[in-house]
Structure formats: structure tokens, C-alpha cells
mmCIF file of C-alpha atoms in Angstrom:
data_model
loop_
_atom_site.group_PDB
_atom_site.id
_atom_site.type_symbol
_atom_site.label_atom_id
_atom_site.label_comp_id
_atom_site.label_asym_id
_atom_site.label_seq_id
_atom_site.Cartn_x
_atom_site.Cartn_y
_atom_site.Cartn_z
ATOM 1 C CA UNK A 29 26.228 -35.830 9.814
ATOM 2 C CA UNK A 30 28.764 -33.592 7.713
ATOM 3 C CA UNK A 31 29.625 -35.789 4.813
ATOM 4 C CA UNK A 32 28.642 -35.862 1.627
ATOM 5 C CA UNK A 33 29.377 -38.429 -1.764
ATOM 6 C CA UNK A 34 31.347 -37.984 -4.496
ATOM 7 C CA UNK A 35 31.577 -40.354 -7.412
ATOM 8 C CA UNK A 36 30.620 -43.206 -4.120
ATOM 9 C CA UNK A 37 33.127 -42.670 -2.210
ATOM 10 C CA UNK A 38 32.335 -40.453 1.460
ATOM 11 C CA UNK A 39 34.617 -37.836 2.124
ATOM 12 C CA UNK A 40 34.789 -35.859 5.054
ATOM 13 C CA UNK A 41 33.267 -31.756 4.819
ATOM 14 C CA UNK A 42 35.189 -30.362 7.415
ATOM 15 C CA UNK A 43 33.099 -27.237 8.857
ATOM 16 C CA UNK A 44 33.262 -24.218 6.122
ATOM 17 C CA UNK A 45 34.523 -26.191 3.841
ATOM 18 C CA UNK A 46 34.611 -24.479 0.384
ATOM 19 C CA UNK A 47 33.220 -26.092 -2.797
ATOM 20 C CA UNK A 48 36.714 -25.694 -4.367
ATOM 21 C CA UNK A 49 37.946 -27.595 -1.358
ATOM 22 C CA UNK A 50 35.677 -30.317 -1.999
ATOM 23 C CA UNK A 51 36.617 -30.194 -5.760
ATOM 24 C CA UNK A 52 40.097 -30.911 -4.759
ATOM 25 C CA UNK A 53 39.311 -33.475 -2.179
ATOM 26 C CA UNK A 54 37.220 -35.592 -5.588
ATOM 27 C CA UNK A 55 40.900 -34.724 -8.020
ATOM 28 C CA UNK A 56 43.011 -36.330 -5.406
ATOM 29 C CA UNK A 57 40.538 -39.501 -5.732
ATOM 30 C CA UNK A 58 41.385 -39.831 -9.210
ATOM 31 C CA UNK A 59 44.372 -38.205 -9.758
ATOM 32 C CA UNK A 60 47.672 -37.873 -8.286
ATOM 33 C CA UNK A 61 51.332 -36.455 -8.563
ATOM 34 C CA UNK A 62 53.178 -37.035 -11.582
ATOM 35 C CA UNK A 63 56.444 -38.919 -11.711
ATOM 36 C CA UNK A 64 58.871 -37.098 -12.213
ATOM 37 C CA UNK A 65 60.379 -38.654 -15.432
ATOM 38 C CA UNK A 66 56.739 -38.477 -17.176
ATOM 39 C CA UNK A 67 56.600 -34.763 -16.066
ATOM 40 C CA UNK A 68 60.112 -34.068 -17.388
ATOM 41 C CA UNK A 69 59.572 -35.568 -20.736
ATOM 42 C CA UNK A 70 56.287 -33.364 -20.883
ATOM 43 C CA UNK A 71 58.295 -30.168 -20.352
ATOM 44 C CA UNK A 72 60.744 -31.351 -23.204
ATOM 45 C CA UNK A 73 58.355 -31.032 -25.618
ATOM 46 C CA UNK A 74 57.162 -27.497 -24.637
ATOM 47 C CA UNK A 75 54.188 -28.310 -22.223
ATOM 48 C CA UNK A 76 53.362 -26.717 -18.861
ATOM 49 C CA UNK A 77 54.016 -28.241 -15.519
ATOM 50 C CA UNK A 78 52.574 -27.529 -12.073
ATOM 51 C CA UNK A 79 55.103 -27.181 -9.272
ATOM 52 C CA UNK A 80 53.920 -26.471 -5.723
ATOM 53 C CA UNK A 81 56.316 -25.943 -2.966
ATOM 54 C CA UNK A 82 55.515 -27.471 0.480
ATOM 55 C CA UNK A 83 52.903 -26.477 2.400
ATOM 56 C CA UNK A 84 55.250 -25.351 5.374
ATOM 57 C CA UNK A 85 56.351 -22.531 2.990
ATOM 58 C CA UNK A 86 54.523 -20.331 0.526
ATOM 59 C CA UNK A 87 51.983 -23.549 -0.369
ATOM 60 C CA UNK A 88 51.530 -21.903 -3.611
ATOM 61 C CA UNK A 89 51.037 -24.005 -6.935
ATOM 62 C CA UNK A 90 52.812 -22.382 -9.867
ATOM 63 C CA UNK A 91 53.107 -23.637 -13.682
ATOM 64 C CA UNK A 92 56.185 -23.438 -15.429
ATOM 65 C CA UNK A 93 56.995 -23.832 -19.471
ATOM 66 C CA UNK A 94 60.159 -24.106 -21.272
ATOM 67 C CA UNK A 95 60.875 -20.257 -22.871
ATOM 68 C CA UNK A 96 61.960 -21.231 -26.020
ATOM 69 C CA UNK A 97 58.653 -22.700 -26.407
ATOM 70 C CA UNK A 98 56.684 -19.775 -25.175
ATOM 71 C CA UNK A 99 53.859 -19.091 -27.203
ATOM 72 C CA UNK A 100 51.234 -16.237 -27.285
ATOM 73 C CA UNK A 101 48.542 -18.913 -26.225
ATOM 74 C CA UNK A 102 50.915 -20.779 -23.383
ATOM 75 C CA UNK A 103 51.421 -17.108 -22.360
ATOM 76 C CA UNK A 104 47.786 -16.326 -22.343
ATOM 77 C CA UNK A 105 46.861 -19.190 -20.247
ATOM 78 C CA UNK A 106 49.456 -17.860 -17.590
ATOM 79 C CA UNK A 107 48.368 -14.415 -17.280
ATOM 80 C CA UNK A 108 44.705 -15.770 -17.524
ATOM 81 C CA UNK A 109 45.143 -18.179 -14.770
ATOM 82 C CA UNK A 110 47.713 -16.075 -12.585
ATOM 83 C CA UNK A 111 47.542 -12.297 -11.016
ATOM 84 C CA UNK A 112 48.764 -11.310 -14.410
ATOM 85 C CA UNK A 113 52.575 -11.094 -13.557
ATOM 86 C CA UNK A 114 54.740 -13.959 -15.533
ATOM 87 C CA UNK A 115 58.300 -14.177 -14.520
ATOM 88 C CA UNK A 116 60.666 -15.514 -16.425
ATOM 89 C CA UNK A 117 63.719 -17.529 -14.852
ATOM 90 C CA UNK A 118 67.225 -18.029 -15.465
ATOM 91 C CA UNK A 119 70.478 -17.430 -14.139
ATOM 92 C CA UNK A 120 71.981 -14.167 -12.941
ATOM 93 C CA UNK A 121 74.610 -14.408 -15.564
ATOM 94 C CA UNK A 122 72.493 -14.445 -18.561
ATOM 95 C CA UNK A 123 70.259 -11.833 -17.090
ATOM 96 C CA UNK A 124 73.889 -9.523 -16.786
ATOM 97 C CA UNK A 125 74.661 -10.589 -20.333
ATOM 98 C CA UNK A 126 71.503 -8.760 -21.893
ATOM 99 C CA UNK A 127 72.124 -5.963 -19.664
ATOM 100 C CA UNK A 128 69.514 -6.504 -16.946
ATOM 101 C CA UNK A 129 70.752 -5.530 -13.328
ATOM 102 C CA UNK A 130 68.787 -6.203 -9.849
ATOM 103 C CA UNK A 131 66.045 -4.752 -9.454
ATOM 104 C CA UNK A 132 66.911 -3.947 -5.786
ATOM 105 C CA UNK A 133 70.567 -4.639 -3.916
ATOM 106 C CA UNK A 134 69.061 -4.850 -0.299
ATOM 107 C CA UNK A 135 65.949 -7.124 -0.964
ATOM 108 C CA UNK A 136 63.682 -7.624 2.008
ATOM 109 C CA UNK A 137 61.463 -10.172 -0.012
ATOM 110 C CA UNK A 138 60.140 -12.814 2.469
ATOM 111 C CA UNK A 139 61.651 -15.813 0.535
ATOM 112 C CA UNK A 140 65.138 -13.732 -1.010
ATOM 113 C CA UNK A 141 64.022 -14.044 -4.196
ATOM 114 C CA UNK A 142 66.449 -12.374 -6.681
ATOM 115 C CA UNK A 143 64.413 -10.610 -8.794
ATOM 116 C CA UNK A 144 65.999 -8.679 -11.753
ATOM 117 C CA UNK A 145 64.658 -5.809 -13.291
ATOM 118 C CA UNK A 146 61.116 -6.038 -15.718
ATOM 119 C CA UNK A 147 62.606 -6.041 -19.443
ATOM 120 C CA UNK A 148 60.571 -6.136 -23.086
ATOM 121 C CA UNK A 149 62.288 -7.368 -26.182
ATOM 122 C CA UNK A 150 61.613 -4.398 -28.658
ATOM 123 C CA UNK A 151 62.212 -5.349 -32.157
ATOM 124 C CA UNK A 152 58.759 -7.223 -33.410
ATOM 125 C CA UNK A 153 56.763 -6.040 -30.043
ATOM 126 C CA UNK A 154 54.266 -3.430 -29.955
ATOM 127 C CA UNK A 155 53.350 -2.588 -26.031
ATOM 128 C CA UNK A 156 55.028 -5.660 -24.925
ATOM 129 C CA UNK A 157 51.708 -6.327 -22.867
ATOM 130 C CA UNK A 158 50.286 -8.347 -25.173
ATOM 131 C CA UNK A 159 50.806 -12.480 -24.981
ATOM 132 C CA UNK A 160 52.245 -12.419 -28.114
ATOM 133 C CA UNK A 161 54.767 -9.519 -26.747
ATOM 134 C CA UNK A 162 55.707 -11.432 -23.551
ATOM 135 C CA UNK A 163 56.110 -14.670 -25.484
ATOM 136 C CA UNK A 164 58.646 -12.836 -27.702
ATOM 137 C CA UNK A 165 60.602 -11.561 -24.864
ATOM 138 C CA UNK A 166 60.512 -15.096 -23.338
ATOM 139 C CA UNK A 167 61.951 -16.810 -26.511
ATOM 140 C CA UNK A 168 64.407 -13.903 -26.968
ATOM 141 C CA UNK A 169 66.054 -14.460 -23.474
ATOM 142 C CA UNK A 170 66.993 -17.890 -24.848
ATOM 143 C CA UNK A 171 69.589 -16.658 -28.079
ATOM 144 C CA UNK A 172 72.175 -15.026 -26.435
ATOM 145 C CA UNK A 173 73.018 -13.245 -29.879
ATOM 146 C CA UNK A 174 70.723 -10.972 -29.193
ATOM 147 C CA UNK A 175 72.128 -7.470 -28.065
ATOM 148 C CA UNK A 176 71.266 -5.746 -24.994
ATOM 149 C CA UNK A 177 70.454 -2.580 -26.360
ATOM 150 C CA UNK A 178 67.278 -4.877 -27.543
ATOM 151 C CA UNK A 179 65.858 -5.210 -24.262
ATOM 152 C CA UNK A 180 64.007 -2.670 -22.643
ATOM 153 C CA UNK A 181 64.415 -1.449 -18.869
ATOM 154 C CA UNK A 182 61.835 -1.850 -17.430
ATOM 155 C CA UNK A 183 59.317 -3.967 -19.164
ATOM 156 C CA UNK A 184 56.452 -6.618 -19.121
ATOM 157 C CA UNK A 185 58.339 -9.738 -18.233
ATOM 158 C CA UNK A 186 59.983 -10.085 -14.663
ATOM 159 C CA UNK A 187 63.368 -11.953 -14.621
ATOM 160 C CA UNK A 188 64.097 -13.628 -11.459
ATOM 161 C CA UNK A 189 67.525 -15.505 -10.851
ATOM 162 C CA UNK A 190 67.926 -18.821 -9.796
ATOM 163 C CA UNK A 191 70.106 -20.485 -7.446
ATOM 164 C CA UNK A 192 72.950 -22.423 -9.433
ATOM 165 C CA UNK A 193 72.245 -25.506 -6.858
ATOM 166 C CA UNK A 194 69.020 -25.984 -7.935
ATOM 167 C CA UNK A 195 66.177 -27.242 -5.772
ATOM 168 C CA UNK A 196 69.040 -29.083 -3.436
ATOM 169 C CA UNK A 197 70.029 -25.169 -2.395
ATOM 170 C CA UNK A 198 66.824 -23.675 -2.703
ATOM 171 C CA UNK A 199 63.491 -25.219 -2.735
ATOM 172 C CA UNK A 200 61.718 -22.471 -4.842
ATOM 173 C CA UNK A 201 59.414 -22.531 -7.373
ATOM 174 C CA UNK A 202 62.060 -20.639 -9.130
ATOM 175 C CA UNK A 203 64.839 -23.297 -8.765
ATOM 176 C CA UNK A 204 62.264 -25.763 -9.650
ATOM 177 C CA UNK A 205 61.321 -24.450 -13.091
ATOM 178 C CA UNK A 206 65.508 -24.205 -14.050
ATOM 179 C CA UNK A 207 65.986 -27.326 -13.116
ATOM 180 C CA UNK A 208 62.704 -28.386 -14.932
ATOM 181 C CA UNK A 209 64.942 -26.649 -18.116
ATOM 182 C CA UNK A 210 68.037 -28.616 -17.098
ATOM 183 C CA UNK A 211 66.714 -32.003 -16.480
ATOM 184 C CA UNK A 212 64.766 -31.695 -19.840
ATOM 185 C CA UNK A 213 67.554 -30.513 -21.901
ATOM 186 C CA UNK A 214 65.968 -27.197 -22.709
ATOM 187 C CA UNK A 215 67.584 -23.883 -22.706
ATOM 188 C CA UNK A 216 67.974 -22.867 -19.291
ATOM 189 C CA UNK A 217 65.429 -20.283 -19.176
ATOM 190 C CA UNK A 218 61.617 -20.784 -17.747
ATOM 191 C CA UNK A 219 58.547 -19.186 -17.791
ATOM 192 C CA UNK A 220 56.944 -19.046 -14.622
ATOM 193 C CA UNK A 221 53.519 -18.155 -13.365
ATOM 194 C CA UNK A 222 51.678 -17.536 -9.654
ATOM 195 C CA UNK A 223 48.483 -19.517 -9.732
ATOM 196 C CA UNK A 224 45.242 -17.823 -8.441
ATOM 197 C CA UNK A 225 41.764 -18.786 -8.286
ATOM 198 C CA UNK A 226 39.102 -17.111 -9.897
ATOM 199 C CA UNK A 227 37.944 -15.054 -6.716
ATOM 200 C CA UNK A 228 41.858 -13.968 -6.861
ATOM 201 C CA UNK A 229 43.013 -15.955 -4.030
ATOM 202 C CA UNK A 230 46.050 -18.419 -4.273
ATOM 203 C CA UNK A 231 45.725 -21.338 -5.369
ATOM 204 C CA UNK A 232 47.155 -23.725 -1.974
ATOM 205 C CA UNK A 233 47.998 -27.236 -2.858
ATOM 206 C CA UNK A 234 45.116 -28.360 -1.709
ATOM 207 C CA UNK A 235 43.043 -27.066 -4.792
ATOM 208 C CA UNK A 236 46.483 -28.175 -6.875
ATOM 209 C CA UNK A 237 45.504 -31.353 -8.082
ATOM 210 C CA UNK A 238 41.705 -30.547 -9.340
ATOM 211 C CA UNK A 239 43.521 -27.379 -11.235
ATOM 212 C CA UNK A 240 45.998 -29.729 -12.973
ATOM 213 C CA UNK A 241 43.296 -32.411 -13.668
ATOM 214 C CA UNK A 242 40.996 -29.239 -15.035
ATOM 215 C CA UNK A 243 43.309 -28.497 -17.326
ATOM 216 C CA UNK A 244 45.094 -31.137 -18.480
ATOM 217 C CA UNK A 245 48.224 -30.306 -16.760
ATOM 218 C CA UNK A 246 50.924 -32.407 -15.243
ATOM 219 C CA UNK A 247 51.957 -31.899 -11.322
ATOM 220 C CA UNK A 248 54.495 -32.437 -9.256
ATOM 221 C CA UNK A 249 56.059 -30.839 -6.072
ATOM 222 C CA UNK A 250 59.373 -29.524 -4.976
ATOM 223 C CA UNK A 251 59.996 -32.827 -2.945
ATOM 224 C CA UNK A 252 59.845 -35.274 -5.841
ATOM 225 C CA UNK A 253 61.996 -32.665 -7.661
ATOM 226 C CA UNK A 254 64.606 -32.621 -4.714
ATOM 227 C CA UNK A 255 64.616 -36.797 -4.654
ATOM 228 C CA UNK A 256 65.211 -36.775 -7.977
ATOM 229 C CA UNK A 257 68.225 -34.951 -7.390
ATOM 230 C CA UNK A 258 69.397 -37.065 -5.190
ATOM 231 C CA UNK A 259 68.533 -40.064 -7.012
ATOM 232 C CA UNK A 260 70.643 -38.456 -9.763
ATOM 233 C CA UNK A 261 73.696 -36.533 -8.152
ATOM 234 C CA UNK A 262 75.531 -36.026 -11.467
ATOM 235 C CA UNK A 263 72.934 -34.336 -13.448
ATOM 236 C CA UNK A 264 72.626 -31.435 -14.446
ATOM 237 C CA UNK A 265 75.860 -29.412 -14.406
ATOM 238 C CA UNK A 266 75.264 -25.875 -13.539
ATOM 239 C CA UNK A 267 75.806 -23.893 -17.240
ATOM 240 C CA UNK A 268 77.951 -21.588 -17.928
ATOM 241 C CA UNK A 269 77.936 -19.482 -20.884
ATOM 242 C CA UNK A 270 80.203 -21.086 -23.215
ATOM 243 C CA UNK A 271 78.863 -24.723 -22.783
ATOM 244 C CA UNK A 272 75.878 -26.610 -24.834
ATOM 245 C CA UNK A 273 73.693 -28.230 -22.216
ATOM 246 C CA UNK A 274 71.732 -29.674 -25.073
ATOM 247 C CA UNK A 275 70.735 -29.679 -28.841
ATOM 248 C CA UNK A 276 68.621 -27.101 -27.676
ATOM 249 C CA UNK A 277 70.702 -24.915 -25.881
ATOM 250 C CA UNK A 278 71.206 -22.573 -28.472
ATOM 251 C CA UNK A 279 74.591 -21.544 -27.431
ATOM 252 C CA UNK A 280 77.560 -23.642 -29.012
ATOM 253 C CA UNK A 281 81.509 -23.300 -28.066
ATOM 254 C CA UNK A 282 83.891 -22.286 -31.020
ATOM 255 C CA UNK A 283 87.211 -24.264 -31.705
ATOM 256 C CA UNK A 284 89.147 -21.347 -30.510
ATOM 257 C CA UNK A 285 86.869 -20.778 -27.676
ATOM 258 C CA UNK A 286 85.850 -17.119 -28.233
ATOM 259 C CA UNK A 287 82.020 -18.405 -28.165
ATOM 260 C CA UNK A 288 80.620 -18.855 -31.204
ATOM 261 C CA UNK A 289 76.549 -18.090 -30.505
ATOM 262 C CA UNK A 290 74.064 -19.893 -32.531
ATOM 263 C CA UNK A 291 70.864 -17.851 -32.351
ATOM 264 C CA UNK A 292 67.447 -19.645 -33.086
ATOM 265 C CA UNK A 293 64.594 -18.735 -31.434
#
């Protein structure tokens, strides 16, 4: 009595089921997670992946984006697509190094998120609202030439650490998109951004997969990301600041070990 067809195949409408609901139920007929590998080798070269976390914890879907390929139009598309608030993630020592501090040393936050904070990189930003502004401050986060004095406090992007262990300590979003960054050989610093739906709800995995196949995105979860860990227990290395994770990681040792910084952004 309650069905109806999609693309000839019957599908059950459960009662007050939502047409977003059903638009998820006809993306999971034609399209499913990514591996992780593919997904990997798509954040490499600067695209955006959806993570969603289990549904036994936030069941939220998030996309994440290598920094140092933040752009005002990746940016856009996050603040577009999200309750406007992009974070951007690293690790609590490079967040020190620019100068950021906590933004709170008693958090109550439901999942202990460790959320640093808001900063905007000032030279060559107006606002720092803008796309373009955040993008900056993104990419700037990545060359760890860059002086602390440079960074506002507070601002328009919203560091959050991550847990060194990854996704194997934590099983974040916010683990997830550094060890997105470490897996791919990118700087270890990610862009990361709350998905909503248009009516400003957010978006459950459920309505994950017909988002991703909307947009062209690539999606995986928190689980493939945590038995890839394990399918791979000597990679990565948590950084530290002196060490080159990859061609990309911007910050090279010296012979004498004082830290010689490369800065490209």
C-alpha cells in the first residue's frame, strides 16, 4: 500500500517519510561508499571528501578539503552548504605556534572537542568574512613562516585540535579530516565543514549519499577510515614540527637542526 518506484526498483515509504529521505533511499541504489584509497587519492589533489561519523554518535555528514588547497570557491561551497561556520583542523602544536590558545580550559562540549580560538590571517584580507578571506587564513595555517602577530584573535576561521592518534583514538570528524591530510601526504591541516540541508537541519547519513552523488563528491565514513588504519598500522607517523611528512609539507629540517621553514602557500 505505502510504496512507491524509483528508477523500477520498489522501495519501502516508511510512514512520514520525507522526500529527501526518499532521495537518499534512490542514491544508495546507485551509489555507494568510496574506497578508501580512491577517496584518499581525491583529497591529494585538493578535492572535497564527505566523512560521516556513525550513526550511534553525532550521525552528521561533514566535507573536508586539504588547506593548502583552499580556495575562495571550495570555501564558498562550505559555507553555502554548511551553517556558515568552517573549522579548520590541525594539531594543538601548530595552533600554539601561531599564537592561538583554547578557546575555553574547562570545555563541556558534548563530544570534547578541542576547539581553539577563531583567528583571521590579516595581511591580504579585508573582513576576513569573505571566501576569499577564509581561504587565505586556511592556506596561511599551512607555512609555518608565517608570524603570529599575523593572525588575528578572534577571527572567521575556527581551529579545532585533533587527537595525535587519529581516528584509532578518536572517531571524529575532526580526526578524520587530519588523517585524510596524513594519509594523502598533504600538510597536516584540514578544512572542515558541518553539513546542513536547505531547511537548516543536519544532514544524517541517511541523506549522505544523495548529497555526495548531487554534487559530485566522494564519501566515506569513520569506519572505513578506522580499518584502514588497521590495515595499515605503520602509517602515518604523528608530525612533529621539525619533520617533512611529504613534498607538500611545507616545513623542511635544516642540517643543523634549528628548522629551516620553507614557506609556500
Amino acid at each position: 500500500k505505502h510504496r512507491t518506484r524509483l528508477w523500477n526498483l520498489s522501495l519501502p515509504l516508511r510512514a512520514g517519510g520525507s522526500a529527501s529521505h526518499l532521495r537518499g533511499c534512490a542514491a544508495a541504489l546507485v551509489m555507494s561508499w568510496a574506497d578508501v584509497k580512491v577517496a584518499l587519492e581525491a583529497f591529494a589533489r585538493g578535492e572535497m571528501v564527505m566523512v560521516v561519523d556513525s550513526s550511534d554518535r553525532k550521525d552528521e555528514a561533514n566535507i573536508a578539503f586539504a588547506a593548502d588547497h583552499a580556495s575562495a570557491e571550495r570555501m564558498a561551497f562550505a559555507i553555502r552548504n554548511s551553517a556558515g561556520i568552517v573549522f579548520v583542523v590541525s594539531d594543538a602544536e601548530r595552533f600554539e605556534h601561531f599564537g592561538l590558545h583554547p578557546a575555553t580550559h574547562s570545555s563541556t562540549a558534548r563530544f570534547g572537542s578541542n576547539a581553539y580560538i577563531s583567528t583571521t590571517y590579516l595581511p591580504g584580507s579585508s573582513s576576513g568574512l569573505s571566501a576569499a578571506d577564509r581561504a587565505t587564513t586556511a592556506r596561511a595555517l599551512c607555512n609555518r613562516s608565517n608570524r603570529a602577530e599575523a593572525f588575528s584573535k578572534p577571527g572567521h576561521m575556527f581551529p579545532v585540535a585533533a587527537d595525535l592518534g587519529g581516528v584509532l583514538q578518536r572517531q571524529g570528524h575532526t580526526e578524520a579530516a587530519y588523517d585524510l591530510c596524513r594519509l594523502s601526504g598533504r600538510a597536516p591541516v584540514a578544512c572542515l565543514a558541518e553539513l546542513t540541508n536547505d531547511d537548516g537541519s543536519v544532514l544524517r547519513r541517511a541523506d549522505a549519499l544523495a548529497f555526495a552523488q548531487r554534487h559530485g563528491i566522494l564519501a566515506i565514513t569513520v569506519e572505513q577510515l578506522v580499518a584502514h588504519h588497521k590495515q595499515h598500522p605503520d602509517f602515518p607517523s604523528p608530525p612533529n614540527a621539525d619533520s617533512a611528512p611529504s613534498i607538500r609539507g611545507l616545513d623542511l629540517p635544516s642540517l643543523d637542526g634549528s628548522g629551516f621553514r620553507l614557506g609556500i602557500v
